Coordinates of C-alpha atoms in Angstrom, one line a residue:
Chain S
X27 CA 84.5 57.9 101.4
X28 CA 82.3 55.6 103.6
X29 CA 83.7 52.6 105.4
X30 CA 82.0 50.0 103.1
X31 CA 83.4 51.4 99.9
X32 CA 86.8 51.4 101.5
X33 CA 86.4 47.7 102.3
X34 CA 85.3 46.8 98.7
X35 CA 87.8 48.9 96.8
X36 CA 91.1 48.3 98.7
X37 CA 92.3 44.9 99.8
X38 CA 94.5 46.4 102.5
X39 CA 91.7 48.5 104.0
X40 CA 90.5 45.9 106.4
X41 CA 93.9 45.5 107.9
X42 CA 94.5 49.3 108.0
X43 CA 91.1 49.7 109.8
X44 CA 92.0 47.1 112.3
X45 CA 95.3 48.8 112.9
X46 CA 93.6 52.1 113.5
X47 CA 91.3 50.5 116.0
X48 CA 94.3 49.0 117.8
X49 CA 96.1 52.3 117.8
X50 CA 93.1 54.1 119.3
X51 CA 92.9 51.6 122.1
X52 CA 96.6 51.7 122.7
X53 CA 96.6 55.5 123.2
X54 CA 93.5 55.4 125.5
X55 CA 94.3 52.2 127.5
X56 CA 96.8 53.6 130.0
X57 CA 94.4 56.3 131.1
X58 CA 91.5 53.8 130.9
X59 CA 93.3 51.3 133.1
X60 CA 94.1 54.0 135.7
X61 CA 90.4 55.1 135.4
X62 CA 89.1 51.6 136.1
X63 CA 91.5 51.0 139.0
X64 CA 91.2 54.4 140.7
X65 CA 87.8 55.8 139.8
X66 CA 85.3 53.3 138.3
X67 CA 86.3 50.4 140.4
X68 CA 86.3 52.3 143.7
X69 CA 83.0 53.8 142.8
X70 CA 81.4 50.4 142.3
X71 CA 83.2 49.1 145.4
X72 CA 81.9 52.0 147.5
X73 CA 78.3 51.0 146.6
X74 CA 78.9 47.4 147.6
X75 CA 80.8 48.6 150.7
X76 CA 77.7 50.5 151.9
X77 CA 76.0 47.1 152.3
X78 CA 78.6 45.9 154.8
X79 CA 79.7 46.6 158.3
X80 CA 83.5 46.8 158.3
X81 CA 86.0 48.4 160.8
X82 CA 89.0 47.2 158.7
X83 CA 90.2 45.0 161.6
X84 CA 87.6 42.2 161.7
X85 CA 86.0 40.6 158.7
X86 CA 83.4 42.6 156.8
X87 CA 79.9 41.7 157.6
X88 CA 77.0 41.8 155.1
X89 CA 74.1 43.8 156.6
X90 CA 72.1 44.8 153.5
X91 CA 70.5 48.2 153.7
X92 CA 71.1 48.6 157.5
X93 CA 73.6 51.4 157.0
X94 CA 71.1 53.4 155.1
X95 CA 68.4 52.7 157.6
X96 CA 70.7 53.7 160.4
X97 CA 71.7 56.8 158.5
X98 CA 68.2 58.1 158.0
X99 CA 67.5 57.4 161.7
X100 CA 70.7 59.1 162.7
X101 CA 69.8 61.9 165.2
X102 CA 72.9 63.9 163.9
X103 CA 71.8 63.7 160.2
X104 CA 69.2 66.5 160.2
X105 CA 71.6 68.9 161.8
X106 CA 74.4 67.9 159.5
X107 CA 72.3 68.3 156.4
X108 CA 70.9 71.5 157.6
X109 CA 74.3 73.0 158.2
X110 CA 75.5 71.8 154.8
X111 CA 72.5 73.3 153.0
X112 CA 72.7 76.6 154.9
X113 CA 76.4 76.8 154.1
X114 CA 75.9 75.9 150.4
X115 CA 73.0 78.4 149.9
X116 CA 74.7 81.2 151.7
X117 CA 77.9 80.5 149.8
X118 CA 76.2 80.4 146.4
X119 CA 74.2 83.6 147.1
X120 CA 77.2 85.6 148.5
X121 CA 79.6 84.5 145.8
X122 CA 77.3 85.2 142.9
X123 CA 76.1 88.5 144.2
X124 CA 79.5 89.8 145.3
X125 CA 81.3 88.3 142.4
X126 CA 79.0 89.9 139.8
X127 CA 78.8 93.3 141.5
X128 CA 82.6 93.4 142.1
X129 CA 83.3 92.4 138.5
X130 CA 81.1 95.2 137.2
X131 CA 82.4 97.7 139.7
X132 CA 86.1 96.9 139.2
X133 CA 85.6 96.8 135.4
X134 CA 84.7 100.5 135.4
X135 CA 87.6 101.7 137.6
X136 CA 89.7 104.0 135.4
X137 CA 92.9 104.2 137.4
X138 CA 95.2 101.5 136.3
X139 CA 96.9 101.2 139.7
X140 CA 93.7 100.8 141.6
X141 CA 92.3 98.4 139.0
X142 CA 95.4 96.2 139.2
X143 CA 95.4 96.4 143.0
X144 CA 91.8 95.3 143.2
X145 CA 92.2 92.4 140.8
X146 CA 95.2 91.1 142.7
X147 CA 93.6 91.7 146.2
X148 CA 90.4 89.8 145.2
X149 CA 92.0 87.0 143.3
X150 CA 95.1 86.1 145.2
X151 CA 93.5 84.5 148.3
X152 CA 92.1 81.9 146.0
X153 CA 95.6 80.5 145.4
X154 CA 96.4 80.0 149.0
X155 CA 95.8 76.5 150.4
X156 CA 92.8 75.9 152.6
X157 CA 95.1 74.8 155.4
X158 CA 97.0 78.2 155.4
X159 CA 93.7 80.1 155.0
X160 CA 92.0 78.3 157.9
X161 CA 95.0 78.7 160.3
X162 CA 95.3 82.4 159.5
X163 CA 91.6 83.1 159.9
X164 CA 91.5 81.1 163.1
X165 CA 93.8 83.8 164.5
X166 CA 92.2 86.8 162.7
X167 CA 88.9 85.9 164.4
X168 CA 90.5 84.9 167.7
X169 CA 89.0 86.8 170.7
X170 CA 92.5 87.7 172.2
X171 CA 95.0 87.6 169.3
X172 CA 92.8 88.6 166.4
X173 CA 92.7 92.1 165.1
X174 CA 88.9 91.9 164.5
X175 CA 88.2 91.6 168.2
X176 CA 90.8 94.3 169.0
X177 CA 89.4 96.8 166.6
X178 CA 85.9 95.8 167.8
X179 CA 86.9 96.7 171.3
X180 CA 88.3 100.1 170.1
X181 CA 84.9 101.0 168.5
X182 CA 83.1 99.6 171.5
X183 CA 81.7 96.5 169.8
X184 CA 81.9 93.3 171.9
X185 CA 82.7 90.8 169.2
X186 CA 81.5 87.3 169.8
X187 CA 83.8 84.4 170.3
X188 CA 83.2 83.2 166.8
X189 CA 84.3 79.6 166.9
X190 CA 82.9 78.7 170.3
X191 CA 79.6 80.4 169.9
X192 CA 77.2 78.0 168.1
X193 CA 75.3 81.0 166.6
X194 CA 78.5 82.5 165.1
X195 CA 80.6 79.5 164.1
X196 CA 78.9 78.7 160.8
X197 CA 78.6 82.4 159.7
X198 CA 82.3 82.8 160.4
X199 CA 83.1 79.8 158.2
X200 CA 80.9 81.4 155.5
X201 CA 82.9 84.6 155.6
X202 CA 86.2 82.7 155.5
X203 CA 85.0 80.7 152.5
X204 CA 83.9 84.0 150.8
X205 CA 87.4 85.5 151.4
X206 CA 89.1 82.5 150.0
X207 CA 87.0 81.6 147.0
X208 CA 85.5 84.9 145.9
X209 CA 88.4 85.4 143.5
X210 CA 87.3 82.4 141.5
X211 CA 83.8 83.7 141.0
X212 CA 85.2 87.1 140.3
X213 CA 87.3 85.9 137.4
X214 CA 84.5 83.8 136.0
X215 CA 82.3 86.9 136.1
X216 CA 84.9 89.1 134.5
X217 CA 85.2 86.6 131.7
X218 CA 81.4 86.6 131.3
X219 CA 81.4 90.4 131.3
X220 CA 83.8 90.4 128.3
X221 CA 81.2 88.5 126.4
X222 CA 78.7 91.4 126.7
X223 CA 79.2 93.5 123.6
X224 CA 80.2 97.1 124.4
X225 CA 78.0 98.2 121.4
X226 CA 74.9 96.9 123.1
X227 CA 75.7 98.8 126.3
X228 CA 76.3 101.9 124.4
X229 CA 73.2 101.5 122.3
X230 CA 71.2 101.1 125.5
X231 CA 72.7 104.3 126.9
X232 CA 72.0 106.3 123.7
X233 CA 68.4 105.1 123.9
X234 CA 68.3 106.8 127.3
X235 CA 68.5 103.8 129.6
X236 CA 70.1 104.6 133.0
X237 CA 72.7 102.4 134.6
X238 CA 70.1 100.4 136.5
X239 CA 68.1 99.6 133.4
X240 CA 71.2 98.7 131.4
X241 CA 72.2 96.3 134.2
X242 CA 68.8 94.6 134.4
X243 CA 67.9 94.6 130.7
X244 CA 71.2 94.1 129.0
X245 CA 74.1 93.0 131.2
X246 CA 72.2 90.5 133.4
X247 CA 70.4 88.6 130.6
X248 CA 73.6 88.4 128.5
X249 CA 75.5 87.1 131.5
X250 CA 72.9 84.5 132.5
X251 CA 74.9 81.5 131.0
X252 CA 77.9 82.6 133.1
X253 CA 75.7 83.0 136.2
X254 CA 74.2 79.5 135.6
X255 CA 77.7 78.0 135.3
X256 CA 79.0 79.8 138.4
X257 CA 75.9 78.7 140.4
X258 CA 76.4 75.0 139.6
X259 CA 80.2 75.0 140.2
X260 CA 79.8 77.0 143.5
X261 CA 77.1 74.8 144.8
X262 CA 79.0 71.6 144.0
X263 CA 82.1 72.9 145.7
X264 CA 80.2 74.4 148.7
X265 CA 78.2 71.3 149.4
X266 CA 81.5 69.4 149.9
X267 CA 83.1 72.0 152.2
X268 CA 85.5 70.3 154.5
X269 CA 88.9 71.8 155.2
X270 CA 88.1 75.0 157.2
X271 CA 85.7 73.0 159.3
X272 CA 88.0 70.1 160.1
X273 CA 90.9 72.5 160.8
X274 CA 89.1 75.2 162.8
X275 CA 86.1 73.8 164.6
X276 CA 86.2 70.0 164.0
X277 CA 82.4 70.3 163.5
X278 CA 81.8 72.0 166.8
X279 CA 80.6 73.8 168.9
X280 CA 77.7 71.4 169.5
X281 CA 77.8 70.2 165.9
X282 CA 77.0 73.8 164.8
X283 CA 79.5 73.5 161.9
X284 CA 79.3 69.8 161.3
X285 CA 78.7 69.4 157.5
X286 CA 78.1 66.2 155.6
X287 CA 81.6 65.6 154.5
X288 CA 83.0 66.4 157.9
X289 CA 80.6 63.8 159.3
X290 CA 81.7 61.3 156.6
X291 CA 85.3 61.9 157.6
X292 CA 84.5 61.3 161.3
X293 CA 82.6 58.1 160.6
X294 CA 85.0 56.7 158.1
X295 CA 88.5 57.8 159.1
X296 CA 88.1 58.4 162.9
X297 CA 85.5 55.8 163.8
X298 CA 86.6 53.5 161.0
X299 CA 83.0 52.6 160.2
X300 CA 83.7 52.2 156.5
X301 CA 80.3 50.9 155.4
X302 CA 78.5 53.7 157.1
X303 CA 80.9 56.3 155.7
X304 CA 80.3 54.8 152.2
X305 CA 76.5 55.2 152.8
X306 CA 77.1 58.9 153.8
X307 CA 79.2 59.4 150.6
X308 CA 76.4 57.9 148.5
X309 CA 74.0 60.4 150.0
X310 CA 76.4 63.2 149.1
X311 CA 76.6 61.9 145.6
X312 CA 72.8 61.6 145.2
X313 CA 72.1 65.1 146.6
X314 CA 74.8 66.8 144.4
X315 CA 73.5 65.0 141.3
X316 CA 69.9 65.8 142.2
X317 CA 70.4 69.5 142.8
X318 CA 72.6 69.8 139.6
X319 CA 69.9 68.1 137.6
X320 CA 67.2 70.4 139.0
X321 CA 69.4 73.4 138.1
X322 CA 69.6 72.1 134.5
X323 CA 65.9 71.5 134.4
X324 CA 65.2 75.0 135.6
X325 CA 67.7 76.7 133.3
X326 CA 65.3 77.4 130.4
X327 CA 63.3 79.6 132.7
X328 CA 66.1 82.2 133.3
X329 CA 69.1 81.4 131.2
X330 CA 69.3 83.6 128.1
X331 CA 70.2 81.3 125.1
X332 CA 71.5 83.2 122.2
Chain O
X5 CA 85.4 76.5 129.9
X6 CA 81.9 77.6 128.9
X7 CA 78.8 75.6 128.9
X8 CA 77.5 74.2 125.7
X9 CA 73.9 75.4 125.7
X10 CA 72.6 72.5 123.6
X11 CA 73.9 69.7 125.7
X12 CA 74.5 71.6 128.9
X13 CA 78.0 70.1 128.9
X14 CA 81.1 72.1 129.5
X15 CA 83.0 72.8 126.3
X16 CA 86.7 73.6 126.1
X17 CA 87.7 76.8 124.5
X18 CA 91.0 78.6 123.9
X19 CA 92.3 80.5 126.9
X20 CA 90.3 83.7 127.6
X21 CA 91.5 87.2 127.5
X22 CA 94.1 88.3 130.0
X23 CA 91.7 89.6 132.6
X24 CA 94.2 90.7 135.1
X25 CA 96.5 92.9 133.1
X26 CA 94.4 93.9 130.2
X27 CA 92.3 96.7 131.5
X28 CA 92.3 99.2 128.7
X29 CA 89.2 97.7 127.0
X30 CA 87.0 97.9 130.0
X31 CA 86.0 101.4 130.9
X32 CA 83.7 103.7 128.9
X33 CA 85.3 105.9 126.3
X34 CA 84.1 109.2 127.6
X35 CA 85.3 109.1 131.2
X36 CA 83.7 111.6 133.4
X37 CA 84.9 111.6 137.0
X38 CA 81.6 112.2 138.7
X39 CA 81.3 112.4 142.5
X40 CA 79.5 109.0 142.4
X41 CA 82.4 107.2 140.7
X42 CA 84.9 108.8 143.1
X43 CA 82.9 107.5 146.1
X44 CA 82.7 104.1 144.5
X45 CA 86.5 104.0 143.8
X46 CA 87.2 104.9 147.4
X47 CA 84.8 102.2 148.6
X48 CA 86.5 99.7 146.4
X49 CA 89.9 100.7 147.6
X50 CA 88.8 100.2 151.2
X51 CA 87.4 96.8 150.2
X52 CA 90.7 95.9 148.6
X53 CA 92.6 96.8 151.7
X54 CA 90.2 94.7 153.9
X55 CA 90.8 91.8 151.5
X56 CA 94.6 91.8 151.9
X57 CA 94.6 92.8 155.6
X58 CA 94.9 89.2 156.8
X59 CA 97.9 88.7 154.6
X60 CA 99.6 91.9 155.6
X61 CA 99.0 91.0 159.3
X62 CA 100.4 87.5 158.6
X63 CA 103.6 88.7 157.1
X64 CA 104.1 91.6 159.6
X65 CA 103.6 89.3 162.6
X66 CA 106.0 86.7 161.3
X67 CA 108.7 89.4 160.9
X68 CA 108.2 90.8 164.4
X69 CA 110.3 89.7 167.4
X70 CA 108.4 86.8 169.2
X71 CA 108.3 88.8 172.4
X72 CA 106.4 91.6 170.8
X73 CA 104.0 89.4 168.8
X74 CA 100.3 90.3 168.8
X75 CA 100.4 93.7 170.5
X76 CA 97.3 95.7 171.5
X77 CA 96.3 97.6 169.4
X78 CA 97.4 95.5 166.4
X79 CA 100.6 96.6 164.8
X80 CA 100.9 96.8 161.0
X81 CA 104.7 97.3 161.1
X82 CA 107.2 94.7 162.1
X83 CA 108.7 96.4 165.2
X84 CA 111.0 95.2 166.5
X85 CA 112.1 93.4 163.3
X86 CA 113.3 89.9 163.8
X87 CA 113.7 86.7 161.7
X88 CA 113.6 84.5 164.9
X89 CA 110.2 83.1 164.1
X90 CA 111.5 81.8 160.8
X91 CA 114.5 80.2 162.4
X92 CA 112.1 78.5 164.9
X93 CA 110.0 77.0 162.2
X94 CA 112.8 74.5 161.4
X95 CA 112.9 73.4 165.1
X96 CA 109.2 72.7 165.3
X97 CA 108.6 71.0 162.0
X98 CA 110.7 69.2 159.3
X99 CA 110.0 72.1 157.0
X100 CA 112.7 71.3 154.4
X101 CA 111.5 67.7 154.0
X102 CA 107.8 68.6 153.8
X103 CA 108.7 71.3 151.2
X104 CA 110.5 68.6 149.2
X105 CA 107.5 66.2 149.6
X106 CA 105.1 68.9 148.3
X107 CA 107.3 69.7 145.3
X108 CA 107.9 66.1 144.4
X109 CA 104.2 65.3 144.7
X110 CA 103.1 68.3 142.6
X111 CA 105.7 67.5 139.9
X112 CA 104.7 63.9 139.7
X113 CA 101.0 64.6 139.7
X114 CA 101.3 67.4 137.1
X115 CA 103.7 65.7 134.7
X116 CA 102.1 62.2 135.1
X117 CA 98.5 63.2 134.6
X118 CA 99.3 65.4 131.6
X119 CA 101.3 62.6 130.0
X120 CA 98.4 60.1 130.3
X121 CA 95.8 62.7 129.4
X122 CA 97.7 63.7 126.2
X123 CA 97.9 60.1 125.1
X124 CA 94.2 59.4 125.8
X125 CA 93.1 62.7 124.2
X126 CA 95.0 61.8 121.0
X127 CA 93.2 58.5 120.9
X128 CA 89.8 60.1 121.4
X129 CA 90.3 63.1 119.1
X130 CA 92.4 61.7 116.3
X131 CA 92.0 58.0 116.0
X132 CA 88.3 57.7 116.9
X133 CA 88.1 53.9 117.1
X134 CA 84.8 52.1 117.5
X135 CA 83.1 52.9 120.8
X136 CA 85.4 55.8 121.5
X137 CA 82.5 58.3 121.9
X138 CA 80.7 56.1 124.4
X139 CA 83.9 55.5 126.3
X140 CA 84.6 59.2 126.6
X141 CA 81.1 59.9 127.9
X142 CA 81.5 57.0 130.4
X143 CA 84.7 58.5 131.7
X144 CA 83.2 62.0 131.7
X145 CA 80.4 60.8 134.0
X146 CA 83.0 60.4 136.7
X147 CA 83.1 64.2 137.0
X148 CA 79.9 63.9 138.9
X149 CA 81.3 61.5 141.5
X150 CA 82.4 63.3 144.7
X151 CA 86.0 62.6 145.7
X152 CA 84.9 61.5 149.1
X153 CA 83.0 58.5 147.7
X154 CA 86.0 57.2 145.8
X155 CA 88.6 57.9 148.5
X156 CA 87.1 55.2 150.9
X157 CA 87.8 52.3 148.6
X158 CA 91.1 53.8 147.5
X159 CA 92.2 54.1 151.1
X160 CA 91.4 50.4 151.7
X161 CA 93.3 49.5 148.5
X162 CA 96.3 51.5 149.5
X163 CA 96.2 49.9 152.9
X164 CA 96.3 46.4 151.3
X165 CA 99.2 47.5 149.1
X166 CA 101.1 48.9 152.2
X167 CA 101.2 52.3 150.6
X168 CA 99.5 54.2 153.4
X169 CA 101.8 57.0 154.8
X170 CA 103.6 57.2 151.4
X171 CA 103.4 59.8 148.7
X172 CA 102.5 57.1 146.2
X173 CA 99.1 56.8 147.8
X174 CA 98.5 60.3 146.7
X175 CA 100.0 60.5 143.2
X176 CA 99.0 57.1 141.9
X177 CA 95.2 57.9 141.8
X178 CA 96.1 61.4 140.5
X179 CA 97.7 60.1 137.3
X180 CA 94.3 59.9 135.7
X181 CA 92.4 63.2 135.4
X182 CA 89.1 63.0 133.5
X183 CA 88.7 66.7 133.1
X184 CA 92.2 67.0 131.5
X185 CA 91.4 64.2 129.0
X186 CA 88.1 65.9 128.0
X187 CA 89.7 69.4 127.8
X188 CA 92.6 68.2 125.7
X189 CA 90.3 66.1 123.4
X190 CA 88.3 69.2 122.6
X191 CA 91.5 71.2 122.1
X192 CA 93.0 68.6 119.8
X193 CA 89.8 68.5 117.8
X194 CA 90.0 72.2 117.2
X195 CA 93.4 71.8 115.5
X196 CA 92.8 71.1 111.7
X197 CA 93.0 67.5 110.8
X198 CA 94.6 68.3 107.4
X199 CA 97.8 68.8 109.4
X200 CA 97.8 65.1 110.4
X201 CA 97.0 64.0 106.9
X202 CA 99.9 66.0 105.5
X203 CA 102.2 64.6 108.1
X204 CA 101.0 61.1 107.4
X205 CA 101.8 61.5 103.7
X206 CA 105.3 62.6 104.7
X207 CA 105.5 59.3 106.6
X208 CA 104.9 60.5 110.1
X209 CA 103.5 58.0 112.6
X210 CA 101.0 58.6 115.5
X211 CA 103.7 59.4 118.0
X212 CA 105.4 61.9 115.8
X213 CA 102.1 63.7 115.0
X214 CA 101.2 63.8 118.7
X215 CA 104.4 64.9 120.3
X216 CA 106.0 66.9 117.4
X217 CA 102.9 68.6 116.2
X218 CA 99.8 68.5 118.4
X219 CA 101.6 69.0 121.8
X220 CA 103.6 72.0 120.6
X221 CA 100.4 73.5 119.1
X222 CA 98.6 73.1 122.4
X223 CA 100.9 75.2 124.5
X224 CA 98.2 77.5 126.1
X225 CA 95.9 74.6 126.9
X226 CA 98.7 72.5 128.4
X227 CA 100.1 75.3 130.5
X228 CA 96.6 76.1 131.8
X229 CA 96.1 72.5 132.8
X230 CA 99.6 72.3 134.3
X231 CA 99.0 75.3 136.5
X232 CA 95.7 74.0 137.8
X233 CA 97.1 70.6 138.4
X234 CA 100.2 71.8 140.2
X235 CA 98.1 74.2 142.3
X236 CA 95.6 71.5 143.3
X237 CA 98.2 69.1 144.4
X238 CA 100.4 71.8 146.1
X239 CA 97.4 72.9 148.1
X240 CA 95.7 69.6 148.7
X241 CA 94.7 68.8 152.2
X242 CA 92.0 66.1 152.2
X243 CA 94.1 63.4 150.6
X244 CA 97.3 64.0 152.7
X245 CA 95.1 64.1 155.9
X246 CA 93.8 60.7 155.2
X247 CA 96.9 59.0 153.8
X248 CA 99.9 60.6 155.6
X249 CA 100.7 60.2 159.3
X250 CA 104.4 60.6 159.9
X251 CA 105.6 64.3 160.0
X252 CA 108.5 63.5 157.6
X253 CA 106.1 62.1 155.0
X254 CA 103.7 65.0 155.2
X255 CA 103.1 67.7 152.6
X256 CA 103.2 71.4 153.7
X257 CA 99.4 72.0 154.1
X258 CA 99.1 69.1 156.5
X259 CA 102.4 70.0 158.2
X260 CA 101.1 73.5 158.9
X261 CA 98.0 72.2 160.6
X262 CA 99.9 69.6 162.7
X263 CA 102.4 72.4 163.6
X264 CA 99.5 74.4 165.0
X265 CA 97.4 71.8 166.9
X266 CA 99.5 68.7 166.9
X267 CA 101.6 67.3 169.7
X268 CA 104.0 69.9 171.1
X269 CA 102.2 72.7 169.1
X270 CA 104.3 75.7 168.1
X271 CA 103.6 79.2 169.4
X272 CA 101.3 81.4 167.2
X273 CA 104.2 83.6 165.9
X274 CA 106.0 80.5 164.7
X275 CA 102.9 79.2 163.0
X276 CA 102.6 82.6 161.3
X277 CA 106.2 82.3 160.0
X278 CA 105.5 78.8 158.7
X279 CA 102.4 80.0 156.9
X280 CA 104.3 82.9 155.4
X281 CA 107.0 80.5 154.1
X282 CA 104.2 78.6 152.4
X283 CA 102.3 81.6 151.0
X284 CA 105.2 83.8 150.0
X285 CA 106.5 81.6 147.1
X286 CA 102.9 81.3 145.8
X287 CA 102.6 85.1 145.9
X288 CA 105.9 85.7 144.1
X289 CA 105.1 83.1 141.4
X290 CA 101.6 84.6 141.1
X291 CA 102.9 88.2 140.6
X292 CA 105.4 86.9 138.0
X293 CA 102.9 84.8 136.1
X294 CA 99.5 86.4 136.9
X295 CA 98.5 86.3 133.3
X296 CA 98.8 82.5 133.1
X297 CA 97.1 81.9 136.4
X298 CA 94.1 84.0 135.6
X299 CA 93.7 82.7 132.0
X300 CA 94.0 79.1 133.2
X301 CA 91.0 79.7 135.5
X302 CA 89.0 81.8 133.0
X303 CA 89.6 79.3 130.2
X304 CA 88.9 76.1 132.0
X305 CA 86.5 77.3 134.6
X306 CA 88.1 74.9 137.0
X307 CA 88.2 75.4 140.8
X308 CA 91.6 74.7 142.1

């Protein structure tokens, strides 16, 4: 029955409709109010804040787009953006490749004990807080305490001083991130693998396809929606990497690990230059949005849509 | 969560298969143990050992007498065994209090956000008032906003309210969770509407339908969201770092970092014991409830 016939036929319909409307708003309004106060409001406020100079002590001062002008002229920005993109790209590639290969490899392990052990070993680090992970790995890679350097010495490899050597600090953070977050990608890939029908794999095999051909022609295309989703989620997360950097290197040595969110934290919550920090945050927002949009535009080229 | 291929939007789905324990489906039917597969199994086992090595090292070191910590070559057995490091943790940091703060925060964030999300999802999925679709899309667009952008104004707001260095600064903003609202809305929509109509004829009101019918029917979805929410708040670092400054008000992740590089930093072996105290409960809970942990990630696709 359409709304108009309801209005004509029943005298009480109008009232009932209004009541339904009111009930809907009543259920939604607590969350909506919180949303306006803690998300939408702050979002709008951050954009306005970027037009001001404010150290939280003296009065805010309107300076127009000066924060953005200063940001794009900031000598640290190219390095910071470069670090962030290098980290994000390395993170996406290593997670997707290792996550996919591990999911396929573990999926074929016959021994129940080994299979269970591998799933737990790969997934569990993901549940540990970044704080604990960062502190632990700070010691794992420590040149005197850490077992990596000690075993390196045994085999005759002089391991670098990972966190004080500008060439090694960012790669070290990439490895730590891989250890911590691989379990997430792994689980997503396992879930994706379950969507590949076993019949198709068997059909390919009876048709004489070898493992390599089956992987490229059947598994990979059927998993492309999962790969697409994992790529987006991993990129968005990696672009905003913060914890291990703040805890282990504080952006050093020589800004070698300073990423955009670490820089934002420095400007906003250590230097208390709130307007400038808001401008940095807006830049993060624009880049994340832009890259995600590009990925969606490019998806028709490679994502298999059933 | 999977991506809806038409709109490119994530769509909620029922929790996925139990990926961690259900392994019978996976391998081929005719299993031949070729040399190649044995080599691959051995390589995978070595990889697994390398993955857990940091954790074994952590626990072993924390159980070793402080005088013998970090021997050369590294030891993988706690010799001589001692619980001294654990006793020392309590001298260096207010562990009990920080543990309590972490629990309190996680419980409030989880229960609070789920409560408001359930209410809103009912409004969106079942009442569908004028403009509800537009409003849901508007709220969903917030998923694209990075947390760092919003936290600056929220920090200023909390400062004005005098809530800096209190847990309220952390849980108040966490009461609204757009992803939860969206996920539950989709889930409620998947429950047949005829149930509501039948209940209405029997005289049930909105609240009865929601809390006596839809909520009990949404057990898997709610527990998946609860696990993710609890884990996110239990492990959170960015928020506590910005809002909390007194050791007695801190949560465990921040407390750990301060223990390690703060004023009067603790020796490494004590830091190891503290990390172990934080990681061990997570490990135990995980081994007991792995099924739920894994399906919560697999079904929502959310990063913790």
